[in-house]
């Protein structure tokens, strides 16, 4: 294997090389070498020309040092540092408590080691995926990894919030063991007290990946808002949606229903109506993305269209370039509007 400078730096770092693993999404997909923070694509190089490595030898012939020549094999492996950070663990079976046993017997079972071998990203990016996609490691019931379903969140999250309220526990600096004890005091169901499931919920709505967890009430409210919005198949009145959103929130949750926190997930055909339009469901290619956006709405305010561009391009200068290339900009009474070019 050709050791690139980036890979050599990983091998020289004890913390990095201790996490090295090979991963591929399937047998016919590219192979990656993953460390704690870096991901390398491994490619096979077939060399038809003869390659020689020439170096000075320690032996001396006459007054001249000898030269040692080594021939490289015609086939070698190349390591290329990639920016691949997309980790998908959606292949894991869903856990929602009620159908756990049934799904475990019907679906494919995976250990967390299986997951790490199948998802070709660094450990850091895999932790992000586990947090966002509600990954649950090795449940004691079967030793397998699961992905907590939306139904599971709707079941567990209100119970956790209610238990915290009754036990007078602060939503900041939470430890799983304290939450489990509070749940046991408030409920007799063992399923609702499984520490790994509780940890997945706390991690998802916290600003950290490990204990102690600090629950973000605004993010919890946003999750319920998206849940309600995604169930609307047609355009609805904003007032009706806000009412449904407020009704869906757990009773003990002290958080506002703010449309601004759902930016990039909805479009307003008029000032009084709203329609579900997640940016994740739109094409990633810029021209196709703008075609879809203008098919939904012919004119956008700048602040409304920006969230639909930021997920395909983070750099502010490049975002402006995309808008200049694919749209027309006009200013009316101090407001900036974006039209189809």
Short mmCIF file of C-alpha atoms in Angstrom, two decimals:
data_model
loop_
_atom_site.label_atom_id
_atom_site.label_comp_id
_atom_site.label_asym_id
_atom_site.label_seq_id
_atom_site.Cartn_x
_atom_site.Cartn_y
_atom_site.Cartn_z
CA UNK A 1 0.00 0.00 0.00
CA UNK A 2 1.16 3.48 -0.87
CA UNK A 3 1.14 5.41 2.39
CA UNK A 4 0.12 8.98 1.68
CA UNK A 5 1.27 11.78 4.05
CA UNK A 6 -2.28 11.98 5.43
CA UNK A 7 -2.35 8.27 6.22
CA UNK A 8 1.16 8.40 7.71
CA UNK A 9 -0.01 11.13 10.08
CA UNK A 10 -2.81 8.79 11.22
CA UNK A 11 -0.37 5.92 11.76
CA UNK A 12 1.88 8.23 13.79
CA UNK A 13 -1.01 9.28 16.05
CA UNK A 14 -1.72 6.63 18.75
CA UNK A 15 -5.26 7.92 19.22
CA UNK A 16 -6.01 7.66 15.51
CA UNK A 17 -4.37 4.34 14.65
CA UNK A 18 -6.10 2.68 17.56
CA UNK A 19 -9.40 3.18 15.71
CA UNK A 20 -8.41 1.95 12.23
CA UNK A 21 -10.97 -0.28 10.50
CA UNK A 22 -11.89 -1.31 6.97
CA UNK A 23 -15.45 -0.69 5.82
CA UNK A 24 -17.55 -1.04 2.68
CA UNK A 25 -21.29 -0.67 2.20
CA UNK A 26 -21.36 -3.94 0.22
CA UNK A 27 -19.01 -6.44 -1.42
CA UNK A 28 -19.16 -4.70 -4.80
CA UNK A 29 -18.74 -1.15 -3.43
CA UNK A 30 -15.43 0.72 -2.83
CA UNK A 31 -13.37 -0.12 0.23
CA UNK A 32 -12.50 2.54 2.81
CA UNK A 33 -10.00 2.72 5.64
CA UNK A 34 -11.50 4.66 8.54
CA UNK A 35 -9.89 6.16 11.63
CA UNK A 36 -11.33 8.23 14.45
CA UNK A 37 -11.56 11.43 12.38
CA UNK A 38 -10.44 10.57 8.82
CA UNK A 39 -11.65 8.39 5.95
CA UNK A 40 -9.48 7.04 3.12
CA UNK A 41 -10.69 5.40 -0.05
CA UNK A 42 -8.58 2.36 -0.96
CA UNK A 43 -8.04 1.91 -4.69
CA UNK A 44 -6.15 -0.79 -6.56
CA UNK A 45 -3.52 0.55 -8.96
CA UNK A 46 -2.37 -1.67 -11.81
CA UNK A 47 0.99 -0.49 -13.17
CA UNK A 48 2.16 -1.81 -16.54
CA UNK A 49 5.50 0.04 -16.45
CA UNK A 50 8.36 -1.15 -14.29
CA UNK A 51 8.76 0.89 -11.11
CA UNK A 52 12.04 0.85 -9.21
CA UNK A 53 12.94 2.31 -5.83
CA UNK A 54 16.61 3.32 -5.66
CA UNK A 55 18.34 4.03 -2.36
CA UNK A 56 21.89 4.19 -1.06
CA UNK A 57 23.14 1.07 0.68
CA UNK A 58 25.24 0.93 3.84
CA UNK A 59 27.88 -1.14 2.06
CA UNK A 60 30.70 0.59 0.14
CA UNK A 61 32.46 -0.65 -2.98
CA UNK A 62 35.77 1.11 -3.37
CA UNK A 63 35.19 4.76 -2.66
CA UNK A 64 31.58 4.79 -3.82
CA UNK A 65 28.54 3.75 -1.76
CA UNK A 66 26.60 0.88 -3.20
CA UNK A 67 23.07 1.36 -4.52
CA UNK A 68 20.15 -0.91 -3.65
CA UNK A 69 17.32 -1.24 -6.14
CA UNK A 70 13.92 -2.71 -5.36
CA UNK A 71 11.22 -3.45 -7.91
CA UNK A 72 7.68 -2.55 -6.94
CA UNK A 73 4.89 -4.99 -7.75
CA UNK A 74 2.66 -4.26 -10.75
CA UNK A 75 -0.35 -4.01 -8.47
CA UNK A 76 -0.56 -1.89 -5.34
CA UNK A 77 -3.12 -0.15 -3.15
CA UNK A 78 -3.49 3.61 -3.02
CA UNK A 79 -5.00 5.50 -0.05
CA UNK A 80 -6.84 8.70 -0.91
CA UNK A 81 -8.16 11.01 1.82
CA UNK A 82 -11.85 11.72 1.18
CA UNK A 83 -14.39 14.13 2.58
CA UNK A 84 -17.01 11.39 2.79
CA UNK A 85 -19.04 12.13 5.91
CA UNK A 86 -22.42 10.73 4.90
CA UNK A 87 -23.27 7.87 7.20
CA UNK A 88 -26.51 6.00 6.59
CA UNK A 89 -27.72 3.54 9.23
CA UNK A 90 -31.27 3.34 7.88
CA UNK A 91 -30.69 -0.37 7.10
CA UNK A 92 -30.98 -1.12 10.83
CA UNK A 93 -34.35 -2.57 11.89
CA UNK A 94 -36.59 -0.14 13.72
CA UNK A 95 -37.29 -0.45 17.42
CA UNK A 96 -40.56 0.88 18.76
CA UNK A 97 -40.97 -1.44 21.75
CA UNK A 98 -44.37 -2.88 20.83
CA UNK A 99 -43.13 -4.81 17.77
CA UNK A 100 -39.56 -5.41 18.90
CA UNK A 101 -39.75 -9.20 19.11
CA UNK A 102 -41.64 -9.53 15.82
CA UNK A 103 -39.22 -7.38 13.86
CA UNK A 104 -36.22 -9.05 15.42
CA UNK A 105 -37.38 -12.44 14.14
CA UNK A 106 -38.29 -11.23 10.63
CA UNK A 107 -35.58 -8.70 9.84
CA UNK A 108 -31.82 -8.99 9.40
CA UNK A 109 -29.91 -8.66 12.67
CA UNK A 110 -26.78 -6.50 12.97
CA UNK A 111 -24.32 -6.02 15.79
CA UNK A 112 -22.71 -2.60 16.19
CA UNK A 113 -19.49 -4.12 14.81
CA UNK A 114 -21.46 -5.08 11.69
CA UNK A 115 -22.59 -1.47 11.41
CA UNK A 116 -19.02 -0.16 11.66
CA UNK A 117 -17.89 -2.59 8.96
CA UNK A 118 -20.73 -1.56 6.65
CA UNK A 119 -20.69 2.24 7.05
CA UNK A 120 -17.51 3.68 5.44
CA UNK A 121 -17.02 6.86 7.47
CA UNK A 122 -14.82 7.92 10.37
CA UNK A 123 -15.84 7.09 13.93
CA UNK A 124 -16.69 10.76 14.48
CA UNK A 125 -19.10 10.83 11.53
CA UNK A 126 -20.61 7.53 12.60
CA UNK A 127 -21.30 9.03 16.04
CA UNK A 128 -23.11 11.91 14.32
CA UNK A 129 -25.25 9.42 12.41
CA UNK A 130 -25.99 7.46 15.57
CA UNK A 131 -27.14 10.66 17.28
CA UNK A 132 -29.26 12.05 14.43
CA UNK A 133 -30.67 8.73 13.21
CA UNK A 134 -31.31 7.40 16.73
CA UNK A 135 -28.98 4.42 16.67
CA UNK A 136 -29.20 2.06 19.64
CA UNK A 137 -26.21 -0.19 20.34
CA UNK A 138 -26.51 -3.81 21.47
CA UNK A 139 -29.78 -4.16 23.34
CA UNK A 140 -29.49 -6.71 26.18
CA UNK A 141 -32.53 -8.59 24.85
CA UNK A 142 -30.74 -9.76 21.70
CA UNK A 143 -27.31 -8.07 21.53
CA UNK A 144 -28.25 -6.41 18.24
CA UNK A 145 -28.19 -2.79 17.10
CA UNK A 146 -31.45 -0.98 16.36
CA UNK A 147 -32.70 2.35 15.10
CA UNK A 148 -35.37 3.94 17.27
CA UNK A 149 -38.48 4.64 15.19
CA UNK A 150 -40.50 7.85 15.13
CA UNK A 151 -43.24 5.94 16.94
CA UNK A 152 -40.67 5.04 19.58
CA UNK A 153 -39.76 8.70 20.04
CA UNK A 154 -43.43 9.61 20.40
CA UNK A 155 -43.71 6.91 23.04
CA UNK A 156 -40.55 7.45 25.06
CA UNK A 157 -39.89 11.20 24.89
CA UNK A 158 -43.10 12.34 26.64
CA UNK A 159 -42.52 9.69 29.33
CA UNK A 160 -38.99 10.94 29.91
CA UNK A 161 -40.08 14.59 30.13
CA UNK A 162 -42.90 13.72 32.52
CA UNK A 163 -40.58 11.65 34.72
CA UNK A 164 -38.07 14.51 34.85
CA UNK A 165 -40.87 16.91 35.80
CA UNK A 166 -42.18 14.66 38.59
CA UNK A 167 -38.68 13.93 39.92
CA UNK A 168 -37.80 17.63 39.64
CA UNK A 169 -34.70 16.85 37.62
CA UNK A 170 -33.15 19.63 35.57
CA UNK A 171 -33.02 18.93 31.80
CA UNK A 172 -29.34 19.92 31.93
CA UNK A 173 -26.45 17.62 32.83
CA UNK A 174 -28.61 14.50 32.77
CA UNK A 175 -27.20 11.04 33.34
CA UNK A 176 -28.94 7.98 31.93
CA UNK A 177 -29.01 6.22 35.30
CA UNK A 178 -30.86 9.16 36.92
CA UNK A 179 -33.44 9.23 34.13
CA UNK A 180 -33.93 5.45 34.35
CA UNK A 181 -34.55 5.72 38.09
CA UNK A 182 -37.05 8.53 37.55
CA UNK A 183 -38.86 6.41 34.96
CA UNK A 184 -38.99 3.43 37.29
CA UNK A 185 -40.57 5.57 39.96
CA UNK A 186 -43.14 6.87 37.49
CA UNK A 187 -43.81 3.72 35.46
CA UNK A 188 -43.57 -0.04 35.94
CA UNK A 189 -42.84 -0.97 32.31
CA UNK A 190 -39.34 -2.42 31.89
CA UNK A 191 -39.31 -1.51 28.17
CA UNK A 192 -39.56 2.17 29.06
CA UNK A 193 -36.52 1.89 31.34
CA UNK A 194 -34.03 0.27 28.95
CA UNK A 195 -30.88 2.42 29.45
CA UNK A 196 -29.63 2.14 25.87
CA UNK A 197 -32.96 3.32 24.48
CA UNK A 198 -33.10 6.19 26.97
CA UNK A 199 -29.53 7.13 26.02
CA UNK A 200 -30.49 7.26 22.33
CA UNK A 201 -33.37 9.63 23.07
CA UNK A 202 -31.30 11.90 25.33
CA UNK A 203 -28.41 11.96 22.82
CA UNK A 204 -30.73 12.86 19.92
CA UNK A 205 -32.12 15.95 21.67
CA UNK A 206 -28.94 17.00 23.44
CA UNK A 207 -26.05 19.22 22.38
CA UNK A 208 -23.54 16.49 23.24
CA UNK A 209 -22.79 12.92 22.17
CA UNK A 210 -22.07 11.57 25.63
CA UNK A 211 -23.11 12.08 29.24
CA UNK A 212 -24.02 14.42 30.75
CA UNK A 213 -26.82 15.33 28.33
CA UNK A 214 -28.40 18.79 28.05
CA UNK A 215 -31.87 18.57 26.53
CA UNK A 216 -32.67 21.22 23.92
CA UNK A 217 -36.36 22.00 24.38
CA UNK A 218 -36.50 24.01 21.14
CA UNK A 219 -35.15 21.01 19.22
CA UNK A 220 -37.76 18.76 20.84
CA UNK A 221 -40.49 21.18 19.79
CA UNK A 222 -39.02 21.28 16.27
CA UNK A 223 -39.11 17.46 16.04
CA UNK A 224 -42.80 17.35 16.91
CA UNK A 225 -43.46 20.21 14.48
CA UNK A 226 -41.79 18.32 11.63
CA UNK A 227 -43.68 15.19 12.58
CA UNK A 228 -47.02 17.01 12.33
CA UNK A 229 -46.03 18.88 9.16
CA UNK A 230 -44.85 15.73 7.35
CA UNK A 231 -48.25 14.16 7.89
CA UNK A 232 -49.95 16.97 5.94
CA UNK A 233 -50.34 15.76 2.35
CA UNK A 234 -51.99 18.97 1.18
CA UNK A 235 -51.49 22.68 1.73
CA UNK A 236 -53.06 23.73 5.04
CA UNK A 237 -53.70 26.98 6.87
CA UNK A 238 -50.82 28.15 9.03
CA UNK A 239 -53.19 28.66 11.97
CA UNK A 240 -54.44 25.06 11.71
CA UNK A 241 -50.92 23.69 11.55
CA UNK A 242 -49.74 25.71 14.56
CA UNK A 243 -52.71 24.42 16.56
CA UNK A 244 -51.96 20.80 15.59
CA UNK A 245 -48.29 21.34 16.46
CA UNK A 246 -49.11 22.72 19.91
CA UNK A 247 -51.51 19.82 20.56
CA UNK A 248 -48.78 17.29 19.67
CA UNK A 249 -46.28 18.63 22.22
CA UNK A 250 -45.94 16.77 25.53
CA UNK A 251 -47.96 18.61 28.22
CA UNK A 252 -44.91 19.29 30.40
CA UNK A 253 -42.82 20.72 27.54
CA UNK A 254 -42.27 24.45 27.90
CA UNK A 255 -41.38 25.44 24.34
CA UNK A 256 -42.79 27.68 21.63
CA UNK A 257 -44.06 26.65 18.18
CA UNK A 258 -41.91 28.87 15.98
CA UNK A 259 -42.11 28.48 12.18
CA UNK A 260 -38.58 29.91 11.86
CA UNK A 261 -37.08 26.74 13.38
CA UNK A 262 -38.58 24.70 10.50
CA UNK A 263 -36.77 26.66 7.78
CA UNK A 264 -35.89 24.47 4.82
CA UNK A 265 -38.76 22.11 5.56
CA UNK A 266 -41.78 24.05 4.32
CA UNK A 267 -42.98 26.53 1.72
CA UNK A 268 -45.75 29.07 2.06
CA UNK A 269 -47.73 29.35 -1.21
CA UNK A 270 -49.47 32.32 0.42
CA UNK A 271 -48.90 34.22 3.64
CA UNK A 272 -51.65 32.22 5.39
CA UNK A 273 -50.94 28.70 4.06
CA UNK A 274 -48.12 26.19 4.49
CA UNK A 275 -46.97 23.04 2.70
CA UNK A 276 -44.40 20.41 3.64
CA UNK A 277 -41.30 20.64 1.40
CA UNK A 278 -38.16 19.14 2.98
CA UNK A 279 -34.86 20.13 1.37
CA UNK A 280 -33.61 16.56 1.88
CA UNK A 281 -36.22 15.36 -0.62
CA UNK A 282 -35.07 17.72 -3.38
CA UNK A 283 -32.37 17.06 -6.05
CA UNK A 284 -28.82 17.83 -4.92
CA UNK A 285 -27.80 19.09 -8.38
CA UNK A 286 -28.26 22.90 -8.29
CA UNK A 287 -30.11 23.44 -11.59
CA UNK A 288 -32.54 20.60 -10.84
CA UNK A 289 -32.99 21.94 -7.30
CA UNK A 290 -33.98 25.40 -8.54
CA UNK A 291 -36.33 23.96 -11.17
CA UNK A 292 -38.20 22.10 -8.44
CA UNK A 293 -38.33 25.15 -6.19
CA UNK A 294 -39.71 27.42 -8.89
CA UNK A 295 -42.22 24.75 -9.91
CA UNK A 296 -43.62 25.00 -6.38
CA UNK A 297 -43.45 28.78 -6.11
CA UNK A 298 -42.65 31.25 -8.88
CA UNK A 299 -41.22 33.97 -6.60
CA UNK A 300 -39.33 33.53 -3.34
CA UNK A 301 -38.12 35.94 -0.71
CA UNK A 302 -34.37 35.64 -0.27
CA UNK A 303 -34.61 34.54 3.38
CA UNK A 304 -37.09 31.79 2.42
CA UNK A 305 -35.01 30.27 -0.38
CA UNK A 306 -31.62 30.38 1.38
CA UNK A 307 -32.31 27.31 3.60
CA UNK A 308 -32.91 25.32 0.39
CA UNK A 309 -29.46 26.26 -0.90
CA UNK A 310 -27.38 25.96 2.27
CA UNK A 311 -27.71 22.18 2.41
CA UNK A 312 -25.98 21.80 -0.98
CA UNK A 313 -23.44 24.61 -0.53
CA UNK A 314 -22.19 25.99 2.80
CA UNK A 315 -19.87 28.76 1.56
CA UNK A 316 -21.62 32.16 1.43
CA UNK A 317 -19.71 33.31 -1.66
CA UNK A 318 -20.56 30.13 -3.54
CA UNK A 319 -24.22 30.44 -2.50
CA UNK A 320 -24.31 33.91 -4.04
CA UNK A 321 -22.71 32.49 -7.20
CA UNK A 322 -25.37 29.78 -7.41
CA UNK A 323 -28.14 32.37 -7.04
CA UNK A 324 -26.59 34.60 -9.71
CA UNK A 325 -26.25 31.66 -12.11
CA UNK A 326 -29.69 30.10 -11.69
CA UNK A 327 -31.97 32.97 -10.56
CA UNK A 328 -32.76 36.64 -10.93
CA UNK A 329 -32.71 38.99 -7.97
CA UNK A 330 -34.85 42.10 -7.53
CA UNK A 331 -35.45 44.45 -4.63
CA UNK A 332 -38.91 45.86 -3.93
CA UNK A 333 -39.44 48.26 -1.01
CA UNK A 334 -36.33 47.01 0.76
CA UNK A 335 -37.17 43.30 0.34
CA UNK A 336 -35.12 40.99 -1.89
CA UNK A 337 -37.05 38.61 -4.14
CA UNK A 338 -35.71 35.66 -6.14
CA UNK A 339 -37.24 34.75 -9.53
CA UNK A 340 -36.54 32.10 -12.16
CA UNK A 341 -33.84 33.10 -14.63
#
